[in-house]
PDB file of C-alpha atoms and ligand atoms in Angstrom:
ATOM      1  CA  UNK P   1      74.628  82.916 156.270  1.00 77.00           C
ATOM      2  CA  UNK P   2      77.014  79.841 156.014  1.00 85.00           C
ATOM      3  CA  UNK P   3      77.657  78.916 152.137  1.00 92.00           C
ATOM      4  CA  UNK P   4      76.021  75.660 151.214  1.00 96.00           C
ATOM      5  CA  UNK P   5      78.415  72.760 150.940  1.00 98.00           C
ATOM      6  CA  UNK P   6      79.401  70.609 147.638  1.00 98.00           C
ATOM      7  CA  UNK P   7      78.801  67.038 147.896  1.00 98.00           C
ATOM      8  CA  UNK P   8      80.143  65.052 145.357  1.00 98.00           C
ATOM      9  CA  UNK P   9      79.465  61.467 144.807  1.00 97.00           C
ATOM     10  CA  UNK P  10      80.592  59.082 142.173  1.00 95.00           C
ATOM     11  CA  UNK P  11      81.892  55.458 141.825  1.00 94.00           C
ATOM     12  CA  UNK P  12      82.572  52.492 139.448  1.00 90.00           C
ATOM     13  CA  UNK P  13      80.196  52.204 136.535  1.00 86.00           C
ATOM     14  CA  UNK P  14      77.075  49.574 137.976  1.00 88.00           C
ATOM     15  CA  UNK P  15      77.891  50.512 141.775  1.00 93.00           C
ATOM     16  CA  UNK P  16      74.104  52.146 141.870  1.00 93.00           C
ATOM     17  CA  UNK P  17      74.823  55.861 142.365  1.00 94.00           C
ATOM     18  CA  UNK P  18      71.969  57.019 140.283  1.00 93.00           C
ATOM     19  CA  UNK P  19      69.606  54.894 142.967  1.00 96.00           C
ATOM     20  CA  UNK P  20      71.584  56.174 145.753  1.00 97.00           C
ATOM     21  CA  UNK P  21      71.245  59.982 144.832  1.00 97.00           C
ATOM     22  CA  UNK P  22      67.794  59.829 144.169  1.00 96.00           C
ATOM     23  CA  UNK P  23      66.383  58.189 147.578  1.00 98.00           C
ATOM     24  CA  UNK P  24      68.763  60.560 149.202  1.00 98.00           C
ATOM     25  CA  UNK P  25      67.200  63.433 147.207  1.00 97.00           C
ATOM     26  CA  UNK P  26      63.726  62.125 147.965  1.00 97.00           C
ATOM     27  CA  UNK P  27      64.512  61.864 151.773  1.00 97.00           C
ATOM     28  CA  UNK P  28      66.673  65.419 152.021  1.00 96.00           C
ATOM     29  CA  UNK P  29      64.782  68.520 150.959  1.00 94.00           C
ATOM     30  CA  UNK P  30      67.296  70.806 152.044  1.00 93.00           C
ATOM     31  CA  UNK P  31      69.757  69.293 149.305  1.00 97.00           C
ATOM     32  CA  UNK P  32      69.959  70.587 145.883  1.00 97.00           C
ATOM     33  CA  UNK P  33      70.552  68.505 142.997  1.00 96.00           C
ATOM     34  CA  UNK P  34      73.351  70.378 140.471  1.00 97.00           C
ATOM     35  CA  UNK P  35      71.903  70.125 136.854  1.00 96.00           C
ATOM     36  CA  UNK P  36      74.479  69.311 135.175  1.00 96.00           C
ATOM     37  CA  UNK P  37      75.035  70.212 131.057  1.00 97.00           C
ATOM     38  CA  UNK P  38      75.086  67.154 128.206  1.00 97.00           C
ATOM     39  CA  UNK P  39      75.016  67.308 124.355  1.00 97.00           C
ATOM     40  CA  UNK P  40      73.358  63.617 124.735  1.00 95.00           C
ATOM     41  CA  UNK P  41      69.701  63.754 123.530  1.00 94.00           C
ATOM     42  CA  UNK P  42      67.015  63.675 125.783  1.00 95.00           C
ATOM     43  CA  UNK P  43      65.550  60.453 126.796  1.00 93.00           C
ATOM     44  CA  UNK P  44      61.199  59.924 126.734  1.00 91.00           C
ATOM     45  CA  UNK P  45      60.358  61.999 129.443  1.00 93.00           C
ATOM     46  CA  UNK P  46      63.503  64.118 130.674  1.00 95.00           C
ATOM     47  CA  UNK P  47      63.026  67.664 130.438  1.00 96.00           C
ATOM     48  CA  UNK P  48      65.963  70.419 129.610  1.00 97.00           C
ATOM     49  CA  UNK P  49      66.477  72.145 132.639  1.00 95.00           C
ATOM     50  CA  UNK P  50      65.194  69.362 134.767  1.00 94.00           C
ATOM     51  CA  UNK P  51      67.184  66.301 134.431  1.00 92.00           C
ATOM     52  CA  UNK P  52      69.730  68.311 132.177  1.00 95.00           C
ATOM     53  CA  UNK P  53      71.029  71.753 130.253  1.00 97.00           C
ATOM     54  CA  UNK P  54      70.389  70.089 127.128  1.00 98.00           C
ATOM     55  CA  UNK P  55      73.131  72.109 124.639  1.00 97.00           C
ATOM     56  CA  UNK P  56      74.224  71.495 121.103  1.00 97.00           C
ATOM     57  CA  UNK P  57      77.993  70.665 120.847  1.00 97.00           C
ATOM     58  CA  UNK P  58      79.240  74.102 119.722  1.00 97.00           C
ATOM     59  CA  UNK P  59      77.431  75.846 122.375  1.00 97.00           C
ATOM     60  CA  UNK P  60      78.871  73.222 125.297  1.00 98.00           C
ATOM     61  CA  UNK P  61      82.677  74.220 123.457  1.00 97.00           C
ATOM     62  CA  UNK P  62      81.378  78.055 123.549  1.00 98.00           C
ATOM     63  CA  UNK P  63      80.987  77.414 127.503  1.00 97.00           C
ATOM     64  CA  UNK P  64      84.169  75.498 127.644  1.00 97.00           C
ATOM     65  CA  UNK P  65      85.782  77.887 126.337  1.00 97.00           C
ATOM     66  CA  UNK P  66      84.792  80.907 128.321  1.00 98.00           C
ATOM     67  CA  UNK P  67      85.716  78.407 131.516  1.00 96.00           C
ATOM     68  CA  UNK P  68      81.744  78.195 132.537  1.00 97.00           C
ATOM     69  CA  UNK P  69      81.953  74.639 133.786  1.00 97.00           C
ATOM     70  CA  UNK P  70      83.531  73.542 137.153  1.00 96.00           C
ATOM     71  CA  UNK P  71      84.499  70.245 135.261  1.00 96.00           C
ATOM     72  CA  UNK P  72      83.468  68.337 132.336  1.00 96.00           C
ATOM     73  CA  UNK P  73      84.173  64.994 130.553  1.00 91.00           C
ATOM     74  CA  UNK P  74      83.563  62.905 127.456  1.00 88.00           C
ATOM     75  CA  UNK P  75      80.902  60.001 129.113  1.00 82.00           C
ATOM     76  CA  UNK P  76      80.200  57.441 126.039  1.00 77.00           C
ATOM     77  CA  UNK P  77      80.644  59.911 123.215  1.00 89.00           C
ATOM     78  CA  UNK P  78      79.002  62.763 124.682  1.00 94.00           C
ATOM     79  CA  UNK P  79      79.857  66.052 126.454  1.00 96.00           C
ATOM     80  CA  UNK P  80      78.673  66.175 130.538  1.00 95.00           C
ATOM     81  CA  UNK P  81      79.640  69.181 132.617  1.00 97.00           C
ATOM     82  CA  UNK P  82      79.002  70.638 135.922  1.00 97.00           C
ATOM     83  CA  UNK P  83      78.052  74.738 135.053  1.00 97.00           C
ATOM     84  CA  UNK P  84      79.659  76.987 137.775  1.00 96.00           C
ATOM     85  CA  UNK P  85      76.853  79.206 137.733  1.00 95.00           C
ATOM     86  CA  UNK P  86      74.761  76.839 138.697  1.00 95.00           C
ATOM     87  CA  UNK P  87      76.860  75.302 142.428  1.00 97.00           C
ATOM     88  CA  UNK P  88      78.097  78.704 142.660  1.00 96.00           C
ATOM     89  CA  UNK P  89      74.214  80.007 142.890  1.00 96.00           C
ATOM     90  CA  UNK P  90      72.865  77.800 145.253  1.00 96.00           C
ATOM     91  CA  UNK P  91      75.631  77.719 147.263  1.00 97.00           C
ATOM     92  CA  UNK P  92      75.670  81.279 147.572  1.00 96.00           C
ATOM     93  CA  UNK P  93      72.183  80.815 148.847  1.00 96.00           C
ATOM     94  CA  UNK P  94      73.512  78.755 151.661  1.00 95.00           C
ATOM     95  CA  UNK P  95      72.095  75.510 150.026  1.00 96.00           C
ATOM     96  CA  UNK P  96      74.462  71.917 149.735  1.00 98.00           C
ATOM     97  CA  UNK P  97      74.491  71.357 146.159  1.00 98.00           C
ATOM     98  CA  UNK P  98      74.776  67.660 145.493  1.00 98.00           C
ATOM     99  CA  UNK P  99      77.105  66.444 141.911  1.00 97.00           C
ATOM    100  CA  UNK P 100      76.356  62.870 140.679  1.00 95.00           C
ATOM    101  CA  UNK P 101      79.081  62.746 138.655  1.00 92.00           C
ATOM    102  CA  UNK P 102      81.565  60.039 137.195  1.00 89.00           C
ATOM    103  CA  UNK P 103      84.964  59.607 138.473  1.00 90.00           C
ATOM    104  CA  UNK P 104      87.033  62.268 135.862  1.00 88.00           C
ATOM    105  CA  UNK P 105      84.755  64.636 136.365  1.00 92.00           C
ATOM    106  CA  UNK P 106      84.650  64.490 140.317  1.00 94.00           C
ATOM    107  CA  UNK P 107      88.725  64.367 140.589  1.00 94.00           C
ATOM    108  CA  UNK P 108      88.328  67.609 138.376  1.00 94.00           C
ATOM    109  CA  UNK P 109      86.264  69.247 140.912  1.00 96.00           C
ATOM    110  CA  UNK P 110      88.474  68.035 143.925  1.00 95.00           C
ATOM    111  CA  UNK P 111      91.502  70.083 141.897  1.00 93.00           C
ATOM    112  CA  UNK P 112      89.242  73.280 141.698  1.00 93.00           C
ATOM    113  CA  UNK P 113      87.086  73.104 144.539  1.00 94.00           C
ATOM    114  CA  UNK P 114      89.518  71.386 147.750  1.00 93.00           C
ATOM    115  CA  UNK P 115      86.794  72.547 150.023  1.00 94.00           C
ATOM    116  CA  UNK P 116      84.167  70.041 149.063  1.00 97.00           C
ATOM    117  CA  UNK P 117      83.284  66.562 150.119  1.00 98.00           C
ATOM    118  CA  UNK P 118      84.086  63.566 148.080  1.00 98.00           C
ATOM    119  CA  UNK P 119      82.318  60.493 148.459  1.00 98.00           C
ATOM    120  CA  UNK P 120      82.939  57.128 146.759  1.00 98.00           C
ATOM    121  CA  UNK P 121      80.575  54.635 146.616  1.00 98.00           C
ATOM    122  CA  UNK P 122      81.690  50.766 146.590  1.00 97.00           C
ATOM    123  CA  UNK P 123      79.721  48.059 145.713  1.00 96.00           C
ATOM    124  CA  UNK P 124      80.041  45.124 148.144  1.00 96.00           C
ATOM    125  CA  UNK P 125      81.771  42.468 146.330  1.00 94.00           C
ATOM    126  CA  UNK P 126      83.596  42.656 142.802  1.00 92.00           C
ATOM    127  CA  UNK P 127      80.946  39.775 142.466  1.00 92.00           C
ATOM    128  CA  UNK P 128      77.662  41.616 143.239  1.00 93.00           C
ATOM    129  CA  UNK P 129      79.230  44.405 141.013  1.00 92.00           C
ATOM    130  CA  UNK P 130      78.589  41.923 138.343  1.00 88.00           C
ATOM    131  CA  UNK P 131      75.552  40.795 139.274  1.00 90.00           C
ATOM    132  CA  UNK P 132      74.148  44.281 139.348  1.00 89.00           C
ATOM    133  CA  UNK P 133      75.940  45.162 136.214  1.00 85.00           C
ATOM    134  CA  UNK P 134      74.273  41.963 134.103  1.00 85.00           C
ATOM    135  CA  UNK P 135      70.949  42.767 136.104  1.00 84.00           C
ATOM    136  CA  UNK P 136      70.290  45.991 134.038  1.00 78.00           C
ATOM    137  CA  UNK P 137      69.880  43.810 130.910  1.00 76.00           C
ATOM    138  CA  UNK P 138      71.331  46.834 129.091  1.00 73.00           C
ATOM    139  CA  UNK P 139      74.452  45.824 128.440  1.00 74.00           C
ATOM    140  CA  UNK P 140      76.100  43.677 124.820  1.00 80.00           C
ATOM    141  CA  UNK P 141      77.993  41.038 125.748  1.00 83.00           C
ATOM    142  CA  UNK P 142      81.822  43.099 124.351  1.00 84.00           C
ATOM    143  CA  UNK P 143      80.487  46.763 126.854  1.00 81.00           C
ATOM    144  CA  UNK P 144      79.617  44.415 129.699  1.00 83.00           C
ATOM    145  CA  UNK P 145      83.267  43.068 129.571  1.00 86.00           C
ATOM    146  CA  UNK P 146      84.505  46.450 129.012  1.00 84.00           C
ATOM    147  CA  UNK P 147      82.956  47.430 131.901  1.00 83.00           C
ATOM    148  CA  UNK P 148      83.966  44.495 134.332  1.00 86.00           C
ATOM    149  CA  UNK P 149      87.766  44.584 133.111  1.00 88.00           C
ATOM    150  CA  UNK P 150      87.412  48.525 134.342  1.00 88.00           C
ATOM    151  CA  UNK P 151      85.823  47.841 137.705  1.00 91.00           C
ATOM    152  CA  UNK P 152      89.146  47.193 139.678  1.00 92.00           C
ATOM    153  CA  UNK P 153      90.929  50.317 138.239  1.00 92.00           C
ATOM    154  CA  UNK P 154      88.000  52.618 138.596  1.00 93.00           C
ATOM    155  CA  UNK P 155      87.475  51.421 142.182  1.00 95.00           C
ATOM    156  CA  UNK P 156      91.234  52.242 143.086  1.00 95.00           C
ATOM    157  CA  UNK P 157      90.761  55.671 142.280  1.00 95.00           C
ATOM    158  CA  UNK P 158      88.414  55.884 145.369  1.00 95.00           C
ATOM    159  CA  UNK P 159      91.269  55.680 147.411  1.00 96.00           C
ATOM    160  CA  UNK P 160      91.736  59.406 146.799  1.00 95.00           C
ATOM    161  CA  UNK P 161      88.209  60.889 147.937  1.00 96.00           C
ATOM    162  CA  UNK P 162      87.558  62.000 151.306  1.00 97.00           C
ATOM    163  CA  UNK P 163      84.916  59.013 152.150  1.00 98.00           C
ATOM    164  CA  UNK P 164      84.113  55.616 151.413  1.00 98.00           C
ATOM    165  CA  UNK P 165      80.534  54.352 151.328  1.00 98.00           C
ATOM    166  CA  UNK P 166      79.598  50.402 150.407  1.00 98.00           C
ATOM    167  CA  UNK P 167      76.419  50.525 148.409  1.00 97.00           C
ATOM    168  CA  UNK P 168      75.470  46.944 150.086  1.00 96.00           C
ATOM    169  CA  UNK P 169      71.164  48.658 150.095  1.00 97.00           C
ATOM    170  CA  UNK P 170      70.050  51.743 148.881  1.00 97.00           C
ATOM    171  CA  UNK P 171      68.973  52.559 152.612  1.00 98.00           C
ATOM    172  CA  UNK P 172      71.947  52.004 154.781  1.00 98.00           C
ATOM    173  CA  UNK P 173      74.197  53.795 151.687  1.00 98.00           C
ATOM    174  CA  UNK P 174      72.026  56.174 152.068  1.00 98.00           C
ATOM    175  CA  UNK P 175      71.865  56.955 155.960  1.00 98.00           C
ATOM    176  CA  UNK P 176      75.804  56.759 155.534  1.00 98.00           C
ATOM    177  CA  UNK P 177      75.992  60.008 153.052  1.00 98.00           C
ATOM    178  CA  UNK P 178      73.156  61.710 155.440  1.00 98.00           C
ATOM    179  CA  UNK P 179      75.784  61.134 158.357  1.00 98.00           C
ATOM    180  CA  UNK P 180      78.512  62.741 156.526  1.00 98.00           C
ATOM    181  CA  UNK P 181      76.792  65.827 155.743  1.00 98.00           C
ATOM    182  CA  UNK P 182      75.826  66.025 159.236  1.00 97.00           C
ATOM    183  CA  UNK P 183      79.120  65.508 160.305  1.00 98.00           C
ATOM    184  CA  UNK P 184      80.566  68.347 158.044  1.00 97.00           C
ATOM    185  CA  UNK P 185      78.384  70.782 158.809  1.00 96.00           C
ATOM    186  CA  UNK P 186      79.426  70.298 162.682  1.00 96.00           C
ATOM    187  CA  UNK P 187      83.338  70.799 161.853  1.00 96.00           C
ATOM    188  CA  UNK P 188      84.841  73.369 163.910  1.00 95.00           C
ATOM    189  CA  UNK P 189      85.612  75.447 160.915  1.00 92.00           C
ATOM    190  CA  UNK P 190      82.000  75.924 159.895  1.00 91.00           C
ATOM    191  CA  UNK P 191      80.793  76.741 162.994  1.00 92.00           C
ATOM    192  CA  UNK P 192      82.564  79.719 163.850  1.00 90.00           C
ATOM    193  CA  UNK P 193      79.023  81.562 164.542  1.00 89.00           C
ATOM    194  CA  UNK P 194      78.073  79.265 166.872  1.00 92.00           C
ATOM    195  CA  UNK P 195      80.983  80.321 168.944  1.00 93.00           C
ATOM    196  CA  UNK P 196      80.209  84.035 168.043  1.00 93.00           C
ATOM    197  CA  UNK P 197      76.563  84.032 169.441  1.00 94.00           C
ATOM    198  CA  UNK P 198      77.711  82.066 172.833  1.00 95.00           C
ATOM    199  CA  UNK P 199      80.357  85.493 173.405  1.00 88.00           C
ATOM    200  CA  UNK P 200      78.888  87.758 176.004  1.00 70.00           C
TER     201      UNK P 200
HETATM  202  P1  5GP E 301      73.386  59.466 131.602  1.00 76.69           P
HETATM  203  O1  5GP E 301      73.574  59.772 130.141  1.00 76.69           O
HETATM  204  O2  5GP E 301      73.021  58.034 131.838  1.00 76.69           O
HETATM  205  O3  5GP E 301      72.407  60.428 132.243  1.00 76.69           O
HETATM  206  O4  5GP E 301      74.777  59.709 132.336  1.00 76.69           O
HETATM  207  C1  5GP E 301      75.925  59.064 131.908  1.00 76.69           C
HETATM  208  C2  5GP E 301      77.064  59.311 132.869  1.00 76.69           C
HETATM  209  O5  5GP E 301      77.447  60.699 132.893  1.00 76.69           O
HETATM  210  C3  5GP E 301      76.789  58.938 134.328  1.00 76.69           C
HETATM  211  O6  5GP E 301      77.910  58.218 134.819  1.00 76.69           O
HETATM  212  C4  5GP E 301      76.681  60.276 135.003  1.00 76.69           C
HETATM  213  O7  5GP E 301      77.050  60.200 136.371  1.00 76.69           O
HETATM  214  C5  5GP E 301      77.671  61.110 134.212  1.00 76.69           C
HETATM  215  N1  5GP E 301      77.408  62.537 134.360  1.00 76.69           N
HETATM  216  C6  5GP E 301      76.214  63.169 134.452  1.00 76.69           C
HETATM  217  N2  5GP E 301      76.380  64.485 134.605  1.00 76.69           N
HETATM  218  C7  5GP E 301      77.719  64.702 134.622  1.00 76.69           C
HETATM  219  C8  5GP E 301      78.520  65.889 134.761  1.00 76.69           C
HETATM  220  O8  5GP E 301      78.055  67.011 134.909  1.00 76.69           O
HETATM  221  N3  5GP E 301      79.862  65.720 134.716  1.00 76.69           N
HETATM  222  C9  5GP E 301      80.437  64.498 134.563  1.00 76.69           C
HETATM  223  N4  5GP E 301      81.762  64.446 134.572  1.00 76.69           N
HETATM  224  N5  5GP E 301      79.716  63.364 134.450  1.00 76.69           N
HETATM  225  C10 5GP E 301      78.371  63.469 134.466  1.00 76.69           C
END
């Protein structure tokens, strides 16, 4: 059986990859989310194992420590991280594993894991980056600036992923990634038991 592929996909902070992941989730049953690890507290409704590994801080250094996570980062004052176990698993099983992940933590993952796909999702315009960003409503006035003056550095780091996607709606961004993965599991050097089966 063919191992599973990683899919990684991340982009600038208010780009939409949360919406993005989940309608391609929804729509592609063969595709596993990774549940990844956070010391955050839960949120009304989330459930640990579900949304998240919910783990104390000393047991999310205990794993860092022993090298159990694929890559991790600091995200707003908390702990995130991708266990190995986990992709390793379902990969194993010949499942793609997708990571929603933010930009650190995917470049991580590129350094330890070449073989996967990297994805970067762009919003359309700097200016409906805004709009989108302001939209939310969550945002003070002093993180909402942060998070604009970041946008054009944070987007330049795209440059070094594998694939560029605009986020311009959910749908089309979404019919973009399916392509991909189609595409990748057709390269020659995954399909080496396609040739096998045609030899008489
Ligand atoms: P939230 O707390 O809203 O669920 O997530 C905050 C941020 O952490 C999002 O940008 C999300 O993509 C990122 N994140 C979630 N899981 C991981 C992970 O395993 N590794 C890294 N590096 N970032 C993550």
């Amino acid at each position: 059986m063919a191992r599973g592929l990683l899919i990684t996909v991340s982009g600038a902070s208010g780009t939409g990859k949360g919406a993005v992941c989940g309608r391609l989730l929804e729509t592609t049953p063969e595709l596993t989310y990774s549940i990844s690890a956070t010391t955050r507290t839960p949120r009304g409704g989330e459930v640990d194992g579900r949304e998240y590994f919910f783990f104390d801080r000393e047991h999310f250094r205990e794993k860092i420590e022993r090298g159990e996570f694929l890559e991790y980062a600091d995200v707003f004052g908390n702990y995130y991280g991708t266990l190995r176990s986990y992709v390793d698993g379902q990969r194993d099983a010949g499942r793609d594993v997708l990571l929603e992940i933010d930009i650190q933590g995917a470049l991580q993952v590129k350094a330890a894991c070449p073989e996967g796909i990297f994805i970067f999702l762009l919003p359309p315009s700097l200016e409906e980056l805004k709009r989108r960003i302001i939209g939310r409503g969550t945002e003070s006035e002093e993180s909402l600036a942060r998070r604009l003056s970041a946008a054009p550095s944070e987007i330049d780091v795209g440059r070094r992923y594998d694939y560029a996607v605009v986020n311009d709606t959910i749908d089309r961004a979404v019919e973009r990634i399916k392509a991909i993965i189609v595409a990748e599991h057709c390269r020659v050097e995954r399909s080496a038991e396609l040739f096998d089966a045609l030899k008489i």
